[in-house]
mmCIF file of C-alpha atoms in Angstrom:
data_model
loop_
_atom_site.group_PDB
_atom_site.id
_atom_site.type_symbol
_atom_site.label_atom_id
_atom_site.label_comp_id
_atom_site.label_asym_id
_atom_site.label_seq_id
_atom_site.Cartn_x
_atom_site.Cartn_y
_atom_site.Cartn_z
ATOM 1 C CA UNK A 137 64.705 -7.178 -2.728
ATOM 2 C CA UNK A 138 66.761 -10.191 -3.461
ATOM 3 C CA UNK A 139 65.645 -13.691 -3.345
ATOM 4 C CA UNK A 140 67.772 -14.593 -0.386
ATOM 5 C CA UNK A 141 66.187 -11.796 1.578
ATOM 6 C CA UNK A 142 62.760 -12.685 0.460
ATOM 7 C CA UNK A 143 63.526 -16.354 1.599
ATOM 8 C CA UNK A 144 64.828 -15.139 5.016
ATOM 9 C CA UNK A 145 61.718 -12.973 5.727
ATOM 10 C CA UNK A 146 59.412 -15.954 4.720
ATOM 11 C CA UNK A 147 61.411 -18.129 7.208
ATOM 12 C CA UNK A 148 61.155 -15.609 9.858
ATOM 13 C CA UNK A 149 57.391 -15.415 9.323
ATOM 14 C CA UNK A 150 56.911 -19.022 9.372
ATOM 15 C CA UNK A 151 59.143 -19.249 12.589
ATOM 16 C CA UNK A 152 56.850 -16.622 14.249
ATOM 17 C CA UNK A 153 53.678 -18.530 13.370
ATOM 18 C CA UNK A 154 55.219 -21.756 14.558
ATOM 19 C CA UNK A 155 56.102 -20.089 17.958
ATOM 20 C CA UNK A 156 52.814 -18.457 18.072
ATOM 21 C CA UNK A 157 51.052 -21.839 17.715
ATOM 22 C CA UNK A 158 53.370 -23.498 20.230
ATOM 23 C CA UNK A 159 52.526 -20.918 22.861
ATOM 24 C CA UNK A 160 48.873 -22.147 22.896
ATOM 25 C CA UNK A 161 49.454 -25.736 22.686
ATOM 26 C CA UNK A 162 48.779 -27.584 26.085
ATOM 27 C CA UNK A 163 51.879 -29.478 27.266
ATOM 28 C CA UNK A 164 51.717 -32.530 29.705
ATOM 29 C CA UNK A 165 53.071 -30.594 32.719
ATOM 30 C CA UNK A 166 51.880 -29.126 36.009
ATOM 31 C CA UNK A 167 53.262 -26.035 37.838
ATOM 32 C CA UNK A 168 53.828 -25.618 41.522
ATOM 33 C CA UNK A 169 53.879 -22.104 43.217
ATOM 34 C CA UNK A 170 53.899 -21.233 47.035
ATOM 35 C CA UNK A 171 50.381 -20.844 48.141
ATOM 36 C CA UNK A 172 48.823 -19.160 51.154
ATOM 37 C CA UNK A 173 49.748 -20.036 54.901
ATOM 38 C CA UNK A 174 46.924 -20.636 57.432
ATOM 39 C CA UNK A 175 47.529 -19.919 61.118
ATOM 40 C CA UNK A 176 45.722 -22.792 62.788
ATOM 41 C CA UNK A 177 45.827 -21.092 66.244
ATOM 42 C CA UNK A 178 44.192 -17.943 64.797
ATOM 43 C CA UNK A 179 40.431 -17.139 64.695
ATOM 44 C CA UNK A 180 38.389 -17.654 61.501
ATOM 45 C CA UNK A 181 35.128 -15.701 61.071
ATOM 46 C CA UNK A 182 35.351 -14.699 64.618
ATOM 47 C CA UNK A 183 35.690 -18.228 66.078
ATOM 48 C CA UNK A 184 38.977 -20.130 67.075
ATOM 49 C CA UNK A 185 40.003 -22.450 64.290
ATOM 50 C CA UNK A 186 40.703 -25.313 66.841
ATOM 51 C CA UNK A 187 37.314 -25.980 68.464
ATOM 52 C CA UNK A 188 37.179 -28.063 71.723
ATOM 53 C CA UNK A 189 34.280 -29.435 73.469
ATOM 54 C CA UNK A 190 34.409 -31.429 76.780
ATOM 55 C CA UNK A 191 37.949 -30.413 77.654
ATOM 56 C CA UNK A 192 39.550 -27.205 78.739
ATOM 57 C CA UNK A 193 41.101 -25.243 75.872
ATOM 58 C CA UNK A 194 44.080 -22.935 76.180
ATOM 59 C CA UNK A 195 44.097 -20.105 73.611
ATOM 60 C CA UNK A 196 47.651 -18.274 73.663
ATOM 61 C CA UNK A 197 49.610 -16.070 71.507
ATOM 62 C CA UNK A 198 51.770 -17.096 68.676
ATOM 63 C CA UNK A 199 51.099 -18.699 65.244
ATOM 64 C CA UNK A 200 51.191 -22.353 63.955
ATOM 65 C CA UNK A 201 50.994 -22.161 60.214
ATOM 66 C CA UNK A 202 50.032 -24.716 57.699
ATOM 67 C CA UNK A 203 51.536 -24.265 54.307
ATOM 68 C CA UNK A 204 49.940 -24.746 50.937
ATOM 69 C CA UNK A 205 50.944 -25.006 47.258
ATOM 70 C CA UNK A 206 49.147 -23.725 44.173
ATOM 71 C CA UNK A 207 49.193 -26.602 41.731
ATOM 72 C CA UNK A 208 47.700 -26.358 38.177
ATOM 73 C CA UNK A 209 44.453 -28.333 37.875
ATOM 74 C CA UNK A 210 44.290 -31.539 35.824
ATOM 75 C CA UNK A 211 42.107 -29.877 33.161
ATOM 76 C CA UNK A 212 44.106 -26.544 32.950
ATOM 77 C CA UNK A 213 45.950 -25.881 29.930
ATOM 78 C CA UNK A 214 49.719 -25.554 30.763
ATOM 79 C CA UNK A 215 51.283 -23.722 27.769
ATOM 80 C CA UNK A 216 55.008 -23.056 26.898
ATOM 81 C CA UNK A 217 54.822 -19.492 28.223
ATOM 82 C CA UNK A 218 53.380 -20.733 31.545
ATOM 83 C CA UNK A 219 56.048 -23.338 31.799
ATOM 84 C CA UNK A 220 58.885 -20.912 30.946
ATOM 85 C CA UNK A 221 57.609 -18.522 33.611
ATOM 86 C CA UNK A 222 57.598 -21.347 36.416
ATOM 87 C CA UNK A 223 60.957 -22.722 35.126
ATOM 88 C CA UNK A 224 62.534 -19.248 35.682
ATOM 89 C CA UNK A 225 60.894 -18.469 39.040
ATOM 90 C CA UNK A 226 63.202 -19.685 41.812
ATOM 91 C CA UNK A 227 60.322 -20.616 44.055
ATOM 92 C CA UNK A 228 58.168 -22.456 41.498
ATOM 93 C CA UNK A 229 58.503 -25.962 39.973
ATOM 94 C CA UNK A 230 57.496 -27.785 36.907
ATOM 95 C CA UNK A 231 56.499 -31.562 36.995
ATOM 96 C CA UNK A 232 55.308 -33.905 34.344
ATOM 97 C CA UNK A 233 51.527 -34.340 34.746
ATOM 98 C CA UNK A 234 51.733 -38.137 34.853
ATOM 99 C CA UNK A 235 53.577 -37.886 38.095
ATOM 100 C CA UNK A 236 50.921 -35.838 39.828
ATOM 101 C CA UNK A 237 47.595 -36.854 38.056
ATOM 102 C CA UNK A 238 46.018 -40.140 36.888
ATOM 103 C CA UNK A 239 45.356 -40.151 33.124
ATOM 104 C CA UNK A 240 41.687 -39.757 33.489
ATOM 105 C CA UNK A 241 41.728 -37.416 36.365
ATOM 106 C CA UNK A 242 39.340 -34.298 36.438
ATOM 107 C CA UNK A 243 39.251 -31.006 38.318
ATOM 108 C CA UNK A 244 36.142 -32.326 40.043
ATOM 109 C CA UNK A 245 37.591 -35.676 41.086
ATOM 110 C CA UNK A 246 40.878 -34.069 42.133
ATOM 111 C CA UNK A 247 38.968 -31.700 44.417
ATOM 112 C CA UNK A 248 36.904 -34.382 45.807
ATOM 113 C CA UNK A 249 40.033 -36.600 46.603
ATOM 114 C CA UNK A 250 41.645 -33.608 48.080
ATOM 115 C CA UNK A 251 38.609 -32.971 50.270
ATOM 116 C CA UNK A 252 38.298 -36.513 51.507
ATOM 117 C CA UNK A 253 42.137 -36.538 52.277
ATOM 118 C CA UNK A 254 41.500 -33.272 54.485
ATOM 119 C CA UNK A 255 38.837 -34.956 56.387
ATOM 120 C CA UNK A 256 40.937 -37.995 57.140
ATOM 121 C CA UNK A 257 43.903 -35.767 57.938
ATOM 122 C CA UNK A 258 42.068 -33.809 60.482
ATOM 123 C CA UNK A 259 40.806 -36.860 62.214
ATOM 124 C CA UNK A 260 44.286 -38.293 62.194
ATOM 125 C CA UNK A 261 45.778 -35.119 63.581
ATOM 126 C CA UNK A 262 43.314 -35.207 66.496
ATOM 127 C CA UNK A 263 44.302 -38.784 67.189
ATOM 128 C CA UNK A 264 48.057 -37.987 67.053
ATOM 129 C CA UNK A 265 47.629 -34.966 69.411
ATOM 130 C CA UNK A 266 45.537 -36.927 71.908
ATOM 131 C CA UNK A 267 47.910 -40.107 71.710
ATOM 132 C CA UNK A 268 50.711 -37.618 72.573
ATOM 133 C CA UNK A 269 48.730 -36.486 75.609
ATOM 134 C CA UNK A 270 48.392 -40.124 76.652
ATOM 135 C CA UNK A 271 44.646 -40.353 75.816
ATOM 136 C CA UNK A 272 43.205 -43.492 74.439
ATOM 137 C CA UNK A 273 41.570 -43.255 70.850
ATOM 138 C CA UNK A 274 39.730 -46.182 69.186
ATOM 139 C CA UNK A 275 39.445 -46.496 65.340
ATOM 140 C CA UNK A 276 35.993 -46.591 63.851
ATOM 141 C CA UNK A 277 34.580 -46.380 60.266
ATOM 142 C CA UNK A 278 33.118 -42.928 59.325
ATOM 143 C CA UNK A 279 31.609 -41.358 56.346
ATOM 144 C CA UNK A 280 34.516 -39.211 54.715
ATOM 145 C CA UNK A 281 32.570 -37.799 51.774
ATOM 146 C CA UNK A 282 29.018 -37.731 50.280
ATOM 147 C CA UNK A 283 28.695 -37.340 46.640
ATOM 148 C CA UNK A 284 26.245 -34.925 45.367
ATOM 149 C CA UNK A 285 23.360 -36.342 43.372
ATOM 150 C CA UNK A 286 23.759 -39.827 44.538
ATOM 151 C CA UNK A 287 21.187 -41.478 47.116
ATOM 152 C CA UNK A 288 23.196 -40.704 50.286
ATOM 153 C CA UNK A 289 23.026 -36.987 49.812
ATOM 154 C CA UNK A 290 20.706 -35.539 52.346
ATOM 155 C CA UNK A 291 20.537 -38.840 54.332
ATOM 156 C CA UNK A 292 24.138 -39.452 55.490
ATOM 157 C CA UNK A 293 26.692 -36.882 56.430
ATOM 158 C CA UNK A 294 30.252 -36.453 56.539
ATOM 159 C CA UNK A 295 31.805 -38.052 59.888
ATOM 160 C CA UNK A 296 28.700 -40.031 60.463
ATOM 161 C CA UNK A 297 30.179 -43.077 62.274
ATOM 162 C CA UNK A 298 29.016 -46.243 60.485
ATOM 163 C CA UNK A 299 27.989 -48.902 63.071
ATOM 164 C CA UNK A 300 25.784 -51.466 61.064
ATOM 165 C CA UNK A 301 24.628 -52.081 57.564
ATOM 166 C CA UNK A 302 21.685 -54.472 57.128
ATOM 167 C CA UNK A 303 22.078 -55.795 60.577
ATOM 168 C CA UNK A 304 25.750 -56.591 60.148
ATOM 169 C CA UNK A 305 28.321 -54.855 62.214
ATOM 170 C CA UNK A 306 30.752 -52.682 60.440
ATOM 171 C CA UNK A 307 34.371 -53.038 61.378
ATOM 172 C CA UNK A 308 36.204 -51.775 58.325
ATOM 173 C CA UNK A 309 35.480 -49.685 55.233
ATOM 174 C CA UNK A 310 35.371 -52.727 52.942
ATOM 175 C CA UNK A 311 32.301 -54.036 54.943
ATOM 176 C CA UNK A 312 30.272 -51.136 53.339
ATOM 177 C CA UNK A 313 31.703 -51.665 49.941
ATOM 178 C CA UNK A 314 30.748 -55.343 50.010
ATOM 179 C CA UNK A 315 27.284 -54.649 51.290
ATOM 180 C CA UNK A 316 26.414 -52.341 48.491
ATOM 181 C CA UNK A 317 27.842 -54.698 46.097
ATOM 182 C CA UNK A 318 25.541 -57.463 47.420
ATOM 183 C CA UNK A 319 22.550 -55.201 47.372
ATOM 184 C CA UNK A 320 19.711 -55.466 44.832
ATOM 185 C CA UNK A 321 18.621 -52.547 42.646
ATOM 186 C CA UNK A 322 15.635 -50.828 44.038
ATOM 187 C CA UNK A 323 15.851 -52.245 47.516
ATOM 188 C CA UNK A 324 16.996 -49.979 50.383
ATOM 189 C CA UNK A 325 20.051 -50.627 52.530
ATOM 190 C CA UNK A 326 19.714 -49.971 56.273
ATOM 191 C CA UNK A 327 22.510 -48.065 57.953
ATOM 192 C CA UNK A 328 22.793 -47.699 61.635
ATOM 193 C CA UNK A 329 24.983 -44.529 62.333
ATOM 194 C CA UNK A 330 26.218 -42.440 65.270
ATOM 195 C CA UNK A 331 25.776 -38.672 64.690
ATOM 196 C CA UNK A 332 26.512 -36.226 67.417
ATOM 197 C CA UNK A 333 26.438 -38.893 69.936
ATOM 198 C CA UNK A 334 23.058 -40.135 69.017
ATOM 199 C CA UNK A 335 22.351 -43.467 67.103
ATOM 200 C CA UNK A 336 20.148 -43.154 63.968
ATOM 201 C CA UNK A 337 18.764 -45.647 61.494
ATOM 202 C CA UNK A 338 18.812 -44.483 57.885
ATOM 203 C CA UNK A 339 17.703 -46.085 54.655
ATOM 204 C CA UNK A 340 19.464 -45.542 51.398
ATOM 205 C CA UNK A 341 18.503 -47.108 48.179
ATOM 206 C CA UNK A 342 21.505 -47.794 45.952
ATOM 207 C CA UNK A 343 21.433 -46.319 42.315
ATOM 208 C CA UNK A 344 22.939 -48.060 39.378
ATOM 209 C CA UNK A 345 25.920 -45.841 38.056
ATOM 210 C CA UNK A 346 27.633 -47.409 34.803
ATOM 211 C CA UNK A 347 26.662 -50.724 35.800
ATOM 212 C CA UNK A 348 27.657 -50.519 39.637
ATOM 213 C CA UNK A 349 25.372 -50.042 42.522
ATOM 214 C CA UNK A 350 26.375 -47.006 44.533
ATOM 215 C CA UNK A 351 25.063 -45.009 47.588
ATOM 216 C CA UNK A 352 27.395 -42.114 47.165
ATOM 217 C CA UNK A 353 29.559 -42.291 50.184
ATOM 218 C CA UNK A 354 33.338 -42.616 50.787
ATOM 219 C CA UNK A 355 33.814 -44.787 54.011
ATOM 220 C CA UNK A 356 37.191 -44.435 55.795
ATOM 221 C CA UNK A 357 38.938 -44.560 59.106
ATOM 222 C CA UNK A 358 37.913 -42.217 61.776
ATOM 223 C CA UNK A 359 38.304 -42.378 65.629
ATOM 224 C CA UNK A 360 36.262 -42.374 68.800
ATOM 225 C CA UNK A 361 37.638 -39.523 70.940
ATOM 226 C CA UNK A 362 37.073 -38.920 74.630
ATOM 227 C CA UNK A 363 36.004 -35.462 73.882
ATOM 228 C CA UNK A 364 35.358 -33.434 70.713
ATOM 229 C CA UNK A 365 37.897 -31.642 68.754
ATOM 230 C CA UNK A 366 37.502 -29.930 65.429
ATOM 231 C CA UNK A 367 39.782 -28.016 63.157
ATOM 232 C CA UNK A 368 37.763 -25.441 60.911
ATOM 233 C CA UNK A 369 39.900 -24.976 57.676
ATOM 234 C CA UNK A 370 38.320 -23.388 54.583
ATOM 235 C CA UNK A 371 36.803 -25.796 52.117
ATOM 236 C CA UNK A 372 39.196 -24.857 49.315
ATOM 237 C CA UNK A 373 42.175 -26.247 51.178
ATOM 238 C CA UNK A 374 42.571 -29.930 50.952
ATOM 239 C CA UNK A 375 45.028 -32.878 51.057
ATOM 240 C CA UNK A 376 46.759 -34.569 53.881
ATOM 241 C CA UNK A 377 49.972 -32.486 54.190
ATOM 242 C CA UNK A 378 48.829 -30.323 57.077
ATOM 243 C CA UNK A 379 48.599 -33.240 59.504
ATOM 244 C CA UNK A 380 51.710 -32.344 61.567
ATOM 245 C CA UNK A 381 50.834 -28.738 62.086
ATOM 246 C CA UNK A 382 47.286 -29.331 62.846
ATOM 247 C CA UNK A 383 48.319 -31.902 65.503
ATOM 248 C CA UNK A 384 50.800 -29.532 66.994
ATOM 249 C CA UNK A 385 48.052 -26.725 67.065
ATOM 250 C CA UNK A 386 45.601 -29.128 68.812
ATOM 251 C CA UNK A 387 48.215 -30.249 71.349
ATOM 252 C CA UNK A 388 48.993 -26.566 72.106
ATOM 253 C CA UNK A 389 45.264 -25.854 72.407
ATOM 254 C CA UNK A 390 44.760 -28.617 74.937
ATOM 255 C CA UNK A 391 47.847 -27.885 77.027
ATOM 256 C CA UNK A 392 48.385 -24.864 79.261
ATOM 257 C CA UNK A 393 51.065 -22.301 78.122
ATOM 258 C CA UNK A 394 52.191 -21.427 74.556
ATOM 259 C CA UNK A 395 54.368 -23.795 72.634
ATOM 260 C CA UNK A 396 55.443 -20.963 70.373
ATOM 261 C CA UNK A 397 56.025 -18.396 73.129
ATOM 262 C CA UNK A 398 54.349 -15.962 70.791
ATOM 263 C CA UNK A 399 56.431 -16.669 67.720
ATOM 264 C CA UNK A 400 55.572 -17.702 64.147
ATOM 265 C CA UNK A 401 56.082 -21.272 63.501
ATOM 266 C CA UNK A 402 55.325 -23.150 60.089
ATOM 267 C CA UNK A 403 55.746 -26.538 58.645
ATOM 268 C CA UNK A 404 54.226 -29.296 56.810
ATOM 269 C CA UNK A 405 54.026 -33.251 56.919
ATOM 270 C CA UNK A 406 51.545 -35.950 56.996
ATOM 271 C CA UNK A 407 50.776 -37.591 60.526
ATOM 272 C CA UNK A 408 49.674 -41.035 61.692
ATOM 273 C CA UNK A 409 47.716 -41.674 64.863
ATOM 274 C CA UNK A 410 50.996 -42.845 66.388
ATOM 275 C CA UNK A 411 52.625 -39.415 65.530
ATOM 276 C CA UNK A 412 54.866 -40.563 62.714
ATOM 277 C CA UNK A 413 55.614 -37.622 60.241
ATOM 278 C CA UNK A 414 55.289 -38.548 56.530
ATOM 279 C CA UNK A 415 56.655 -36.791 53.269
ATOM 280 C CA UNK A 416 54.486 -34.233 51.248
ATOM 281 C CA UNK A 417 54.848 -32.713 47.756
ATOM 282 C CA UNK A 418 55.886 -29.190 47.023
ATOM 283 C CA UNK A 419 58.370 -28.809 49.926
ATOM 284 C CA UNK A 420 60.400 -26.058 48.307
ATOM 285 C CA UNK A 421 57.203 -23.960 47.656
ATOM 286 C CA UNK A 422 55.868 -24.407 51.236
ATOM 287 C CA UNK A 423 59.228 -23.225 52.646
ATOM 288 C CA UNK A 424 59.032 -20.278 50.488
ATOM 289 C CA UNK A 425 55.391 -19.483 51.470
ATOM 290 C CA UNK A 426 56.478 -19.704 55.157
ATOM 291 C CA UNK A 427 59.476 -17.503 54.537
ATOM 292 C CA UNK A 428 57.442 -14.923 52.864
ATOM 293 C CA UNK A 429 54.740 -15.030 55.480
ATOM 294 C CA UNK A 430 57.362 -14.128 58.182
ATOM 295 C CA UNK A 431 57.761 -17.606 59.968
ATOM 296 C CA UNK A 432 60.798 -18.005 62.124
ATOM 297 C CA UNK A 433 60.897 -21.661 62.255
ATOM 298 C CA UNK A 434 59.892 -24.424 59.684
ATOM 299 C CA UNK A 435 59.482 -28.050 60.529
ATOM 300 C CA UNK A 436 60.547 -30.221 57.545
ATOM 301 C CA UNK A 437 59.530 -33.941 57.311
ATOM 302 C CA UNK A 438 62.550 -36.160 57.381
ATOM 303 C CA UNK A 439 61.719 -37.799 54.163
ATOM 304 C CA UNK A 440 61.628 -34.556 52.380
ATOM 305 C CA UNK A 441 65.114 -33.535 53.407
ATOM 306 C CA UNK A 442 66.568 -34.569 49.905
ATOM 307 C CA UNK A 443 64.152 -32.127 48.223
ATOM 308 C CA UNK A 444 65.076 -28.879 49.833
ATOM 309 C CA UNK A 445 68.341 -28.217 48.134
ATOM 310 C CA UNK A 446 68.417 -24.812 46.377
ATOM 311 C CA UNK A 447 65.425 -23.341 48.391
ATOM 312 C CA UNK A 448 66.251 -19.986 50.075
ATOM 313 C CA UNK A 449 64.732 -19.934 53.630
ATOM 314 C CA UNK A 450 65.979 -16.556 54.404
ATOM 315 C CA UNK A 451 66.363 -15.866 58.091
ATOM 316 C CA UNK A 452 64.017 -18.866 58.851
ATOM 317 C CA UNK A 453 65.381 -21.845 60.633
ATOM 318 C CA UNK A 454 64.603 -25.338 59.338
ATOM 319 C CA UNK A 455 64.159 -28.359 61.728
ATOM 320 C CA UNK A 456 63.888 -31.942 60.634
ATOM 321 C CA UNK A 457 60.668 -33.594 62.160
ATOM 322 C CA UNK A 458 60.370 -37.581 62.154
ATOM 323 C CA UNK A 459 57.692 -37.760 64.841
ATOM 324 C CA UNK A 460 55.123 -35.535 66.618
ATOM 325 C CA UNK A 461 57.117 -36.080 69.717
ATOM 326 C CA UNK A 462 60.458 -34.874 68.001
ATOM 327 C CA UNK A 463 58.651 -31.705 66.722
ATOM 328 C CA UNK A 464 57.300 -30.930 70.123
ATOM 329 C CA UNK A 465 60.794 -31.349 71.501
ATOM 330 C CA UNK A 466 62.260 -29.277 68.709
ATOM 331 C CA UNK A 467 59.779 -26.514 69.401
ATOM 332 C CA UNK A 468 60.595 -26.589 73.311
ATOM 333 C CA UNK A 469 64.233 -26.404 72.487
ATOM 334 C CA UNK A 470 63.975 -23.534 70.062
ATOM 335 C CA UNK A 471 61.594 -21.434 72.351
ATOM 336 C CA UNK A 472 64.106 -21.840 75.086
ATOM 337 C CA UNK A 473 67.075 -20.733 72.878
ATOM 338 C CA UNK A 474 66.567 -19.751 69.184
ATOM 339 C CA UNK A 475 70.248 -20.762 68.660
ATOM 340 C CA UNK A 476 69.745 -24.171 69.998
ATOM 341 C CA UNK A 477 70.948 -27.212 68.317
ATOM 342 C CA UNK A 478 67.875 -28.697 66.429
ATOM 343 C CA UNK A 479 67.504 -31.872 64.419
ATOM 344 C CA UNK A 480 68.460 -30.878 60.810
ATOM 345 C CA UNK A 481 68.482 -32.286 57.316
ATOM 346 C CA UNK A 482 72.373 -31.690 56.965
ATOM 347 C CA UNK A 483 72.709 -34.188 59.853
ATOM 348 C CA UNK A 484 70.410 -37.055 59.483
ATOM 349 C CA UNK A 485 72.050 -38.784 62.260
ATOM 350 C CA UNK A 486 71.145 -36.265 64.766
#
């Protein structure tokens, strides 16, 4: 064997070692893949997903799908083979980790943030649907998360409406933060809350956590509704991006007749109480998920129109949604005529 041949083989061996090592080195990226879709008009564990008390509910045929995305977790090792697989998958995407997660974000903190966003999104979706129906909704401050292991666990509950703290009225979430900051270690704070229509007085003693007093709740904006509506989504699904589809499913449930006329509708988008539709992440993956689930029409937030280039919707139509009212109108037009002219991303002036 010549010296040149030996050198070439050695170089190949070293290159193989380098590639092998590189394959296991975590890289600062996250991957996006199409996730499952959830029909909000369907039953879950034998019960309707949209539950209504105090108002007539209309459960009709058809499907109203919220769409999800599989995103690699903050602490998940994303290696070169994983990135290459996602890069060459037409329905997947790769993003820098810094554009998705904070530097110190963990799987646990990400999951809790996502769960809080889902609670807020559900309440806002109810508010948007009722506003569309002409009902009056009033904002309140509510508990949106209770941290396990901290003093509020077992004493306060998610969606408790916070009325008073130490004798002072609560008008915004910051009132709760300020009251806890003023508290003294070892002395209880007195909350007056409304839970299930009944006022309760609850004492919680703050705990020192890394030099800060905490009771272990996340206060946020909720709403007083004229009747009770809830959307029972699995706990492993979080985030605010299902707001539009939840509000449409609630609106459909509260009104006679089927908005879908038995068809399979999907979409995405955040929602405000006034019905304004906002952008979300992973639009291409959500369109792909809806396409693969057999949806016939997909509602795209207007601010996501620039991000749908290159995605293959198949036979599924895409309609641009700027408000809940525009989404309701698009659905009505499409149900009447599947070939109807609908607001589109190609014509943003329409």
